[in-house]
């Protein structure tokens, strides 16, 4: 093993690198690291880059970020919204295979995650939705003071630079008029949020058809009431009409900071610790749980080379995503004791919840082929047409290449799409949800508390039951927004490299109401394509997606410190107690911003650096300060229920 002493170089040497914070191997292959860092961050996705940026604002604080992927090349298939979905998946994505889904058809499914600096924000669909007030207030109800809507709103605003919809015929035709000032939004944050300069006509057919079915338009789905239909904002620059991702937002602006170091192409293999050293600073210290002092991490490029050790003075922060953060905890000895022993891993802390509470929005992706000859879609951008579209984009930043694959969405409340609301709620309450066999009494109690919140959310008219995403080529994808099913993420080996494919089992429809909601969505789609605006496109349902066929056969596709440790936190999608009824990238940016303030306040008493809320919010409950949150008992993450030890592992950014 290489020692940190042999790797240490002077800070002045680091300043000479052309990439600023990026640390590259020297001539003999070693990395010029410091002897020790204040903070080591594992993963350069949203959570990792947000926290790295904010902590390194203090020049006296040293921060090391370790990422297994690489910097993307900013090529057209990544940066241009119109190319989303057409990029080479081998470049910056990793395919993860799920376990066979026993509650569906016994088949496996594959989902992808970004593997690059910026994480999934390099390859996602750009959709920018927060969720509803009630989604986040439910987090607070589950025992997380300061993490409700009012506690997170300053951080939603802090992370974004929002540009209102352009006032042109595209917006007006869809009856979408923007308010001159939208106080719920931020206008000075790092992430650019805006709208394209082009909307496919099919998006207007979709919105007009939705209205024919009684679903209202929502001029701003991020105002705290998400329900309705809209031209959806995207994580893209309104001026430049290009992708805005975690790298451009939080890393590029910090490239010249000598105290922020980034290593790419290396995988963290273990979290290092010693026992003792006093109790955690949090008032929620549990005497019966060992107090681990985290000393650093080991990492390497692959399993055949010696590992490198980096040590920390203050904390290690896990931001490896909701799949790999729990796996890294498990192989480092923090997790369910039975699993760890089966892997031959020494148990440092027996935490049954690590890798439990896996949630995702189950999704169906039917494509209704538009047979009308005058339909122009993204699939028509080929040959000479592509050359013209490309030139229009590069010269004027206009035309179809400015449009992401999803222009328009609908987020219906349950009562808007069925008159069987009480029946569905009764089914959700009475159905036997088959929880994982590894769930102990505390995890089951936590799930019962979650279920009560989910039932409340489904009964509301300001939170959606599901989402319908409309693409230009006819896909009307349906996602259940309040999933009741729960799954697990488990290491399959004591080696991180052998865990490139861990055991991922979301257990889709282990609670049958999730499938019932998707079937309601299919039936809604079939009503939608029969409305005059949609019928004009001459949509043809795919096999298996007529109303009768769908009924018979469905193919589915507050400190964040780890319990029992003094200085190990998680800042990624895995801390979410209940997935909000939205795409989650906006939420993870806000979590990262809030977590950074919590860490700063605990470490050196720095007060939150957020803009005060506008006057109209002053009569509402104020956001809890990071000091208040640190007393809330949020140890590995936000509490999913009312007992210690229940941890969450949700999906990464869609």
XYZ file of C-alpha atoms in Angstrom:
654
model
C 0.000 0.000 0.000
C 1.244 3.477 -0.812
C 1.435 5.763 2.201
C 0.106 9.291 2.148
C 3.590 10.547 2.986
C 4.982 9.227 -0.288
C 2.132 10.956 -2.138
C 2.373 14.373 -0.527
C 3.413 17.356 -2.623
C 3.418 21.061 -1.883
C 0.224 23.021 -2.509
C 2.118 25.309 -4.842
C 2.707 22.339 -7.143
C -1.036 21.716 -7.372
C -1.642 25.219 -8.648
C 0.314 24.448 -11.806
C -2.220 21.945 -13.098
C -4.145 23.168 -16.139
C -7.333 21.642 -14.760
C -7.147 23.644 -11.539
C -8.638 21.348 -8.913
C -8.154 18.119 -10.834
C -5.303 15.972 -9.531
C -3.501 13.923 -12.181
C -0.862 11.213 -11.688
C 2.741 12.377 -11.906
C 5.424 10.676 -13.992
C 5.803 7.691 -11.684
C 2.027 7.142 -11.531
C 1.439 8.360 -7.980
C -1.039 11.059 -7.046
C 0.172 14.335 -5.511
C -2.174 14.370 -2.511
C -1.910 16.361 0.691
C -0.995 14.521 3.880
C -4.541 15.008 5.107
C -7.746 16.819 4.150
C -10.393 18.415 6.293
C -13.144 16.750 4.257
C -13.131 13.792 1.887
C -16.150 13.483 -0.386
C -16.883 10.159 -2.072
C -18.598 10.795 -5.407
C -18.892 13.826 -7.681
C -22.596 13.760 -8.438
C -25.017 16.445 -7.295
C -24.587 16.009 -3.550
C -20.819 15.663 -3.707
C -20.197 18.689 -5.924
C -22.639 20.955 -4.067
C -21.032 20.195 -0.700
C -17.505 20.393 -2.149
C -18.201 23.809 -3.633
C -19.753 25.239 -0.485
C -17.156 23.866 1.954
C -14.246 25.043 -0.199
C -15.600 28.601 -0.214
C -13.524 28.910 2.954
C -9.914 29.018 1.700
C -8.653 27.580 4.985
C -10.613 24.348 4.488
C -9.148 21.549 2.342
C -11.541 19.299 0.404
C -10.822 16.148 -1.608
C -13.432 14.686 -3.995
C -12.939 11.143 -5.326
C -14.971 10.097 -8.381
C -14.923 6.753 -10.197
C -15.971 8.332 -13.506
C -14.219 10.955 -15.582
C -14.841 14.473 -16.819
C -17.195 14.456 -19.799
C -15.983 15.968 -23.057
C -18.819 18.516 -23.406
C -19.629 17.030 -26.831
C -22.855 17.832 -28.690
C -24.560 14.609 -27.602
C -24.176 15.672 -23.965
C -24.656 19.439 -24.004
C -27.423 19.894 -26.599
C -30.974 19.248 -25.284
C -32.206 17.878 -28.609
C -29.668 15.059 -28.465
C -30.848 13.668 -25.140
C -31.363 9.932 -25.426
C -29.173 9.686 -28.516
C -25.798 9.740 -26.752
C -23.485 6.735 -26.740
C -24.436 5.030 -23.453
C -20.981 3.481 -23.101
C -19.356 6.829 -22.463
C -20.788 8.195 -19.219
C -23.358 5.677 -18.063
C -23.327 2.411 -16.153
C -26.028 -0.203 -16.642
C -27.260 -1.825 -13.446
C -29.344 -4.974 -13.536
C -32.144 -5.447 -11.056
C -32.896 -8.721 -9.371
C -35.748 -10.715 -10.974
C -38.988 -8.948 -10.126
C -41.043 -11.599 -8.393
C -44.176 -9.473 -8.069
C -44.284 -8.816 -11.824
C -43.109 -11.509 -14.228
C -39.943 -12.809 -12.630
C -37.803 -11.012 -15.208
C -34.904 -8.656 -14.583
C -34.848 -4.998 -15.620
C -31.971 -2.677 -16.384
C -31.663 0.950 -15.420
C -28.805 3.321 -16.061
C -26.964 5.831 -13.927
C -24.488 8.488 -14.879
C -20.829 7.684 -14.277
C -18.973 10.959 -14.678
C -18.160 14.136 -12.826
C -21.673 15.519 -12.468
C -23.246 12.088 -12.066
C -26.589 11.486 -13.736
C -27.027 15.192 -14.461
C -24.685 14.620 -17.424
C -27.134 12.224 -19.087
C -30.585 12.818 -17.574
C -33.642 14.212 -19.344
C -33.311 17.719 -17.786
C -36.840 17.750 -16.310
C -36.910 20.198 -13.391
C -39.710 19.572 -10.908
C -39.589 19.891 -7.127
C -42.739 18.263 -5.844
C -45.466 19.658 -3.622
C -45.418 21.299 -0.200
C -47.072 18.222 1.287
C -44.339 15.906 -0.073
C -41.699 17.603 2.057
C -43.914 18.313 5.035
C -44.340 14.528 5.165
C -40.577 14.289 5.775
C -41.053 16.507 8.809
C -43.977 14.412 10.025
C -41.675 11.384 9.961
C -39.417 12.993 12.554
C -37.198 15.386 10.601
C -37.680 18.938 11.882
C -36.438 21.624 9.537
C -36.755 19.407 6.456
C -40.301 20.348 5.455
C -41.151 22.646 2.547
C -40.346 25.836 4.424
C -37.048 24.393 5.624
C -36.009 23.394 2.101
C -37.448 26.300 0.087
C -34.467 28.617 0.774
C -32.201 25.905 -0.592
C -34.346 25.218 -3.639
C -34.035 28.932 -4.345
C -30.323 29.060 -3.526
C -29.468 26.331 -6.020
C -31.258 27.708 -9.083
C -31.051 30.572 -11.546
C -34.573 30.492 -12.931
C -35.639 32.117 -16.191
C -39.373 32.451 -16.695
C -41.030 31.016 -19.816
C -40.527 33.017 -22.976
C -43.580 35.052 -23.975
C -44.171 33.682 -27.439
C -46.904 31.939 -29.368
C -45.822 28.509 -28.139
C -46.596 29.419 -24.564
C -49.694 31.466 -25.371
C -51.227 28.689 -27.465
C -51.071 26.436 -24.448
C -52.609 29.142 -22.229
C -49.393 29.289 -20.220
C -48.728 32.803 -19.012
C -45.858 33.331 -16.617
C -46.020 35.619 -13.632
C -43.623 38.542 -13.932
C -41.999 37.580 -10.640
C -42.128 34.035 -9.289
C -41.089 34.376 -5.689
C -40.684 30.659 -5.079
C -37.734 30.635 -7.468
C -34.109 31.654 -7.120
C -32.470 33.896 -9.700
C -28.822 33.891 -8.639
C -28.029 30.221 -8.061
C -25.553 28.005 -9.919
C -28.020 25.735 -11.762
C -29.610 27.341 -14.813
C -33.295 26.505 -15.150
C -35.205 27.611 -18.207
C -37.305 26.734 -21.230
C -36.369 25.853 -24.823
C -36.780 28.165 -27.771
C -38.795 25.499 -29.587
C -41.846 23.414 -28.711
C -43.092 20.528 -30.825
C -46.715 20.930 -31.912
C -47.506 17.604 -30.263
C -46.858 19.220 -26.888
C -49.753 21.598 -27.516
C -51.994 18.741 -28.627
C -51.104 16.978 -25.386
C -51.868 19.964 -23.161
C -55.082 20.774 -24.987
C -56.174 17.147 -24.769
C -55.401 17.057 -21.063
C -57.679 20.042 -20.531
C -60.496 18.283 -22.374
C -60.356 15.652 -19.623
C -60.690 18.275 -16.900
C -57.041 18.476 -15.867
C -56.117 22.142 -15.313
C -52.936 23.788 -16.497
C -50.376 24.755 -13.884
C -48.327 27.819 -14.742
C -45.594 26.829 -12.306
C -45.314 23.189 -11.167
C -42.518 24.207 -8.760
C -44.561 26.667 -6.720
C -45.443 24.097 -4.066
C -48.562 22.770 -5.808
C -47.330 20.320 -8.429
C -50.630 19.028 -9.786
C -51.810 19.984 -13.259
C -50.246 20.034 -16.711
C -47.538 22.300 -18.055
C -44.698 23.027 -20.391
C -42.057 21.792 -17.981
C -38.888 23.757 -17.114
C -35.536 22.093 -17.683
C -32.053 22.242 -16.206
C -30.778 24.212 -19.175
C -29.469 27.663 -19.938
C -32.217 29.900 -21.293
C -29.603 32.073 -23.006
C -27.299 29.415 -24.403
C -29.938 26.662 -24.740
C -27.568 23.984 -23.432
C -27.540 21.511 -20.545
C -26.863 22.864 -17.063
C -25.464 20.071 -14.900
C -23.813 19.675 -11.514
C -20.354 19.975 -13.047
C -20.996 23.269 -14.841
C -22.970 24.629 -11.897
C -20.788 23.706 -8.931
C -17.356 22.586 -10.139
C -16.396 24.803 -13.071
C -16.861 27.933 -10.978
C -14.420 26.561 -8.394
C -11.656 25.399 -10.723
C -9.095 27.876 -9.424
C -9.511 27.060 -5.740
C -6.244 25.458 -4.556
C -8.019 23.988 -1.527
C -10.436 21.879 -3.633
C -8.918 18.751 -5.184
C -10.652 16.292 -7.509
C -9.480 12.799 -8.393
C -11.248 10.995 -11.247
C -11.119 7.389 -12.390
C -10.676 6.040 -8.850
C -13.123 3.998 -6.778
C -13.303 4.257 -3.000
C -12.947 0.715 -1.664
C -13.265 1.195 2.110
C -14.129 3.749 4.746
C -11.417 3.745 7.429
C -12.127 4.253 11.130
C -11.056 3.626 14.663
C -13.321 3.041 17.638
C -13.617 5.407 20.549
C -12.666 9.048 20.629
C -15.749 10.238 22.458
C -19.352 10.476 21.472
C -20.672 12.210 18.338
C -21.310 15.930 18.573
C -24.985 15.304 17.789
C -27.311 15.239 20.779
C -28.864 12.081 19.332
C -25.894 9.935 20.269
C -27.095 6.458 21.198
C -24.930 5.073 24.065
C -25.481 1.431 23.071
C -24.065 2.022 19.580
C -20.269 2.125 19.046
C -18.827 5.532 18.298
C -16.634 5.220 15.231
C -14.158 7.937 14.439
C -13.772 8.008 10.659
C -10.134 8.516 9.713
C -10.243 8.437 5.915
C -10.764 6.214 2.891
C -8.922 3.773 0.679
C -9.281 3.975 -3.090
C -7.816 2.547 -6.295
C -8.279 2.462 -10.061
C -9.006 -1.283 -10.138
C -8.719 -4.439 -8.052
C -5.228 -5.362 -9.278
C -3.332 -2.306 -8.010
C -2.361 -1.184 -4.521
C -4.891 0.969 -2.753
C -4.162 4.578 -1.855
C -5.047 6.042 1.522
C -6.391 9.543 2.076
C -6.947 10.752 5.640
C -9.392 13.322 6.948
C -9.212 15.755 9.843
C -12.948 16.375 10.087
C -15.380 14.240 8.083
C -15.957 11.808 5.257
C -19.086 12.571 3.240
C -20.657 9.821 1.139
C -22.195 11.021 -2.111
C -21.781 7.891 -4.219
C -25.484 7.689 -4.977
C -28.362 5.761 -3.515
C -27.031 2.451 -4.812
C -23.315 2.613 -4.093
C -23.311 4.619 -0.837
C -25.103 1.840 1.089
C -22.924 -0.810 -0.595
C -19.767 1.043 0.480
C -21.117 1.302 4.017
C -21.848 -2.419 4.072
C -18.430 -3.592 2.888
C -16.853 -1.150 5.361
C -18.635 -2.872 8.248
C -21.645 -0.597 8.692
C -24.936 -2.323 7.956
C -27.041 -5.401 8.763
C -24.838 -7.726 10.815
C -26.238 -10.874 9.194
C -25.379 -9.624 5.714
C -21.923 -8.411 6.737
C -21.002 -11.740 8.320
C -22.155 -13.600 5.214
C -19.706 -11.466 3.214
C -16.872 -12.047 5.651
C -16.916 -8.393 6.733
C -16.189 -7.458 10.355
C -19.201 -5.728 11.894
C -18.343 -2.234 13.081
C -21.934 -1.043 13.537
C -25.004 -3.256 13.201
C -27.422 -1.023 11.282
C -30.253 -3.143 9.823
C -31.587 -0.266 7.771
C -28.532 0.319 5.567
C -29.642 -0.693 2.078
C -33.331 -0.875 3.005
C -36.236 1.394 2.081
C -35.316 1.404 -1.625
C -37.972 3.357 -3.511
C -38.480 4.273 -7.128
C -41.213 5.648 -9.335
C -42.358 2.554 -11.282
C -42.772 3.530 -14.909
C -44.506 2.334 -18.058
C -43.225 3.760 -21.345
C -45.799 3.105 -24.116
C -45.274 4.844 -27.461
C -48.438 5.827 -29.348
C -47.291 6.012 -32.951
C -48.511 9.290 -34.492
C -49.706 8.353 -37.985
C -50.760 11.835 -39.104
C -48.546 12.796 -42.083
C -48.030 16.361 -40.874
C -46.456 15.338 -37.558
C -42.817 16.399 -37.212
C -40.910 14.732 -34.383
C -37.364 14.295 -33.154
C -37.147 11.082 -35.210
C -37.509 13.175 -38.381
C -34.254 15.029 -37.726
C -32.112 12.942 -40.071
C -30.065 13.503 -43.229
C -30.240 16.990 -44.686
C -32.902 17.945 -42.145
C -30.434 17.204 -39.368
C -27.801 19.364 -41.011
C -30.231 22.283 -41.117
C -31.416 21.774 -37.557
C -27.821 21.567 -36.336
C -26.826 24.759 -38.144
C -29.856 26.623 -36.772
C -28.914 25.589 -33.267
C -25.221 26.412 -33.539
C -25.796 29.788 -35.216
C -28.969 31.071 -33.542
C -29.627 28.772 -30.556
C -33.127 28.159 -31.900
C -34.991 25.280 -33.512
C -35.751 21.658 -32.565
C -32.329 20.985 -31.053
C -33.165 23.369 -28.204
C -36.050 21.116 -27.131
C -35.369 18.271 -24.652
C -37.099 14.961 -25.220
C -39.828 15.958 -22.727
C -41.578 19.268 -23.408
C -44.834 18.717 -21.562
C -46.012 16.744 -18.539
C -49.169 16.197 -16.540
C -49.303 15.450 -12.818
C -52.922 14.531 -12.019
C -54.298 14.209 -8.522
C -55.996 10.872 -7.908
C -59.484 12.430 -7.693
C -59.007 14.017 -11.129
C -58.676 10.740 -12.966
C -61.012 8.335 -11.188
C -64.253 8.367 -9.223
C -62.952 5.377 -7.259
C -60.756 7.443 -4.938
C -61.971 5.922 -1.686
C -61.764 2.430 -3.137
C -58.152 2.990 -4.200
C -57.280 4.451 -0.789
C -58.934 1.491 0.935
C -56.960 -0.873 -1.298
C -53.765 0.967 -0.422
C -54.533 0.775 3.302
C -55.785 -2.806 3.399
C -53.545 -4.563 0.880
C -50.821 -6.762 2.256
C -47.518 -5.121 1.351
C -44.878 -7.817 1.235
C -41.916 -6.160 2.926
C -38.387 -7.584 2.556
C -37.691 -10.476 4.910
C -34.717 -8.534 6.307
C -36.995 -5.874 7.834
C -36.881 -5.919 11.621
C -39.501 -4.468 13.964
C -38.076 -0.949 13.760
C -38.071 -0.963 9.954
C -41.639 -2.259 9.875
C -42.717 0.450 12.285
C -40.996 3.027 10.104
C -42.795 1.717 7.032
C -46.160 1.924 8.823
C -45.493 5.618 9.467
C -44.575 6.093 5.802
C -47.728 4.345 4.659
C -49.876 6.703 6.724
C -48.209 9.680 5.050
C -48.631 8.166 1.574
C -52.342 7.610 2.135
C -52.683 11.245 3.158
C -50.782 12.408 0.062
C -52.901 10.328 -2.322
C -56.097 11.820 -0.897
C -54.979 15.406 -1.607
C -55.547 17.498 -4.725
C -52.194 19.301 -4.554
C -50.054 16.153 -4.818
C -50.065 13.897 -7.890
C -50.919 10.215 -8.025
C -48.788 9.760 -11.107
C -47.028 11.610 -13.910
C -47.555 11.467 -17.668
C -44.532 12.597 -19.697
C -45.140 13.498 -23.344
C -42.367 13.231 -25.941
C -42.457 14.533 -29.489
C -42.487 10.995 -30.952
C -45.557 9.775 -29.055
C -44.310 8.321 -25.805
C -46.769 8.926 -22.980
C -44.743 7.538 -20.078
C -46.597 6.880 -16.820
C -44.881 6.912 -13.424
C -46.529 6.279 -10.049
C -45.522 9.243 -7.890
C -46.303 7.876 -4.419
C -44.919 4.310 -4.474
C -45.830 2.020 -1.585
C -43.450 -0.817 -2.530
C -40.077 -1.105 -0.810
C -36.901 -2.872 -1.847
C -33.263 -3.367 -0.918
C -29.692 -2.761 -2.110
C -27.202 -5.359 -0.879
C -23.503 -5.902 -1.448
C -22.705 -9.226 -3.093
C -19.033 -9.280 -2.103
C -16.586 -7.752 0.330
C -14.819 -6.103 -2.633
C -16.116 -2.817 -4.013
C -14.925 -3.735 -7.498
C -16.871 -6.984 -7.393
C -19.877 -4.875 -6.369
C -20.006 -3.047 -9.695
C -23.255 -5.007 -9.943
C -24.736 -5.184 -6.424
C -28.014 -6.938 -5.636
C -30.620 -4.301 -6.459
C -34.216 -5.300 -5.843
C -36.822 -2.501 -5.968
C -39.555 -5.155 -5.581
C -41.910 -3.304 -7.928
C -45.581 -3.830 -7.061
C -44.835 -5.751 -3.878
C -47.609 -3.429 -2.762
C -50.336 -4.005 -5.385
C -51.670 -0.449 -5.293
C -48.610 0.702 -7.283
C -49.734 -1.442 -10.225
C -53.299 -0.277 -9.726
C -52.186 3.345 -10.077
C -50.253 2.527 -13.245
C -53.312 0.812 -14.708
C -55.353 3.925 -13.967
C -52.670 5.817 -15.875
C -52.978 3.506 -18.894
C -56.742 3.967 -18.891
C -56.259 7.720 -18.659
C -53.898 7.589 -21.648
C -56.525 5.776 -23.670
C -59.071 8.479 -22.863
C -56.491 11.146 -23.658
C -55.681 9.888 -27.172
C -59.402 9.952 -27.982
C -59.772 13.681 -27.271
C -60.010 15.784 -30.464
C -56.594 17.493 -30.022
C -54.813 14.162 -29.599
C -56.953 12.246 -32.077
C -55.771 14.710 -34.748
C -52.321 13.120 -34.431
C -53.820 9.700 -35.279
C -52.110 7.904 -32.385
C -51.931 4.117 -32.491
C -51.542 2.372 -29.110
C -48.732 -0.151 -28.817
C -49.633 -3.829 -28.336
C -50.783 -4.548 -24.811
C -51.808 -0.975 -23.979
C -55.449 -0.794 -24.879
C -57.580 -0.414 -21.772
C -58.692 -4.062 -21.742
C -55.233 -5.481 -22.517
C -53.632 -3.345 -19.829
C -56.059 -4.675 -17.229
C -55.168 -8.238 -18.165
C -51.401 -7.877 -18.466
C -49.101 -5.136 -17.307
C -45.417 -4.988 -18.256
C -43.529 -2.655 -15.988
C -40.802 -1.699 -17.195
C -31.691 17.363 10.668
C -27.773 16.236 10.202
C -27.158 13.571 7.741
C -24.683 11.673 9.928
C -24.522 7.886 10.031
C -25.728 6.371 13.300
C -22.902 5.376 15.595
C -20.238 7.483 13.870
C -18.734 10.792 14.818
C -17.887 12.131 11.377
C -19.493 10.203 8.506
C -22.409 11.678 6.566
C -24.447 10.858 3.484
C -25.472 13.551 0.999
C -27.179 11.971 -1.993
C -30.562 10.538 -3.002
C -30.212 7.895 -0.309
C -31.199 10.339 2.430
C -34.694 10.898 1.061
C -37.311 9.399 3.441
C -40.141 9.414 0.864
C -39.520 10.108 -2.804
C -41.392 13.294 -3.735
C -43.958 13.294 -6.522
C -41.425 14.742 -8.947
C -38.136 14.149 -10.730
C -35.606 14.343 -7.942
C -32.609 16.303 -9.231
C -33.934 19.643 -7.907
C -34.490 18.040 -4.500
C -30.954 16.648 -4.317
C -29.473 20.053 -5.159
C -31.483 21.529 -2.257
C -30.425 18.697 0.064
C -26.791 19.333 -0.856
C -27.096 23.044 -0.140
C -28.795 22.469 3.211
C -26.329 19.742 4.211
C -23.418 22.069 3.435
C -24.867 24.685 5.779
C -25.367 22.068 8.506
C -21.737 20.928 8.208
C -20.413 24.494 8.217
C -22.472 25.438 11.236
C -21.435 22.386 13.233
C -17.763 22.711 12.290
C -17.097 26.400 12.658
C -20.345 28.141 13.506
C -20.969 29.606 10.061
C -24.545 30.814 9.656
C -26.570 29.751 6.593
C -25.873 31.807 3.473
C -29.325 31.893 1.920
C -31.429 34.761 0.672
C -34.314 35.734 2.975
C -37.672 34.527 1.778
C -39.952 37.118 0.123
C -42.479 38.934 2.313
C -45.362 36.674 1.310
C -43.619 33.800 3.095
C -42.939 35.632 6.325
C -46.255 34.670 7.916
C -45.532 31.001 7.345
C -43.541 28.771 9.643
C -39.873 29.807 9.354
C -37.252 27.355 8.195
C -35.329 25.675 10.983
C -31.711 26.699 11.290
C -28.966 24.131 10.753
C -28.405 24.219 14.503
C -32.018 23.219 15.057
C -31.658 20.470 12.451
C -28.569 19.076 14.110
C -30.689 18.257 17.135
C -33.309 16.380 15.179
C -31.799 12.937 15.207
C -30.999 12.676 11.497
C -28.041 10.398 11.617
C -27.356 8.317 8.532
C -29.889 10.363 6.724
C -33.377 11.685 7.192
C -35.582 9.383 9.249
C -37.995 7.357 7.115
C -40.019 6.589 10.239
C -40.069 7.192 13.949
C -37.292 4.872 15.082
C -33.505 4.993 14.943
C -31.731 2.875 12.395
C -34.114 3.046 9.454
C -32.196 4.157 6.421
C -33.206 4.936 2.876
C -31.676 4.062 -0.429
C -33.607 5.727 -3.235
C -32.864 5.871 -6.945
C -30.479 8.359 -8.483
C -31.542 11.254 -10.665
C -33.905 10.415 -13.499
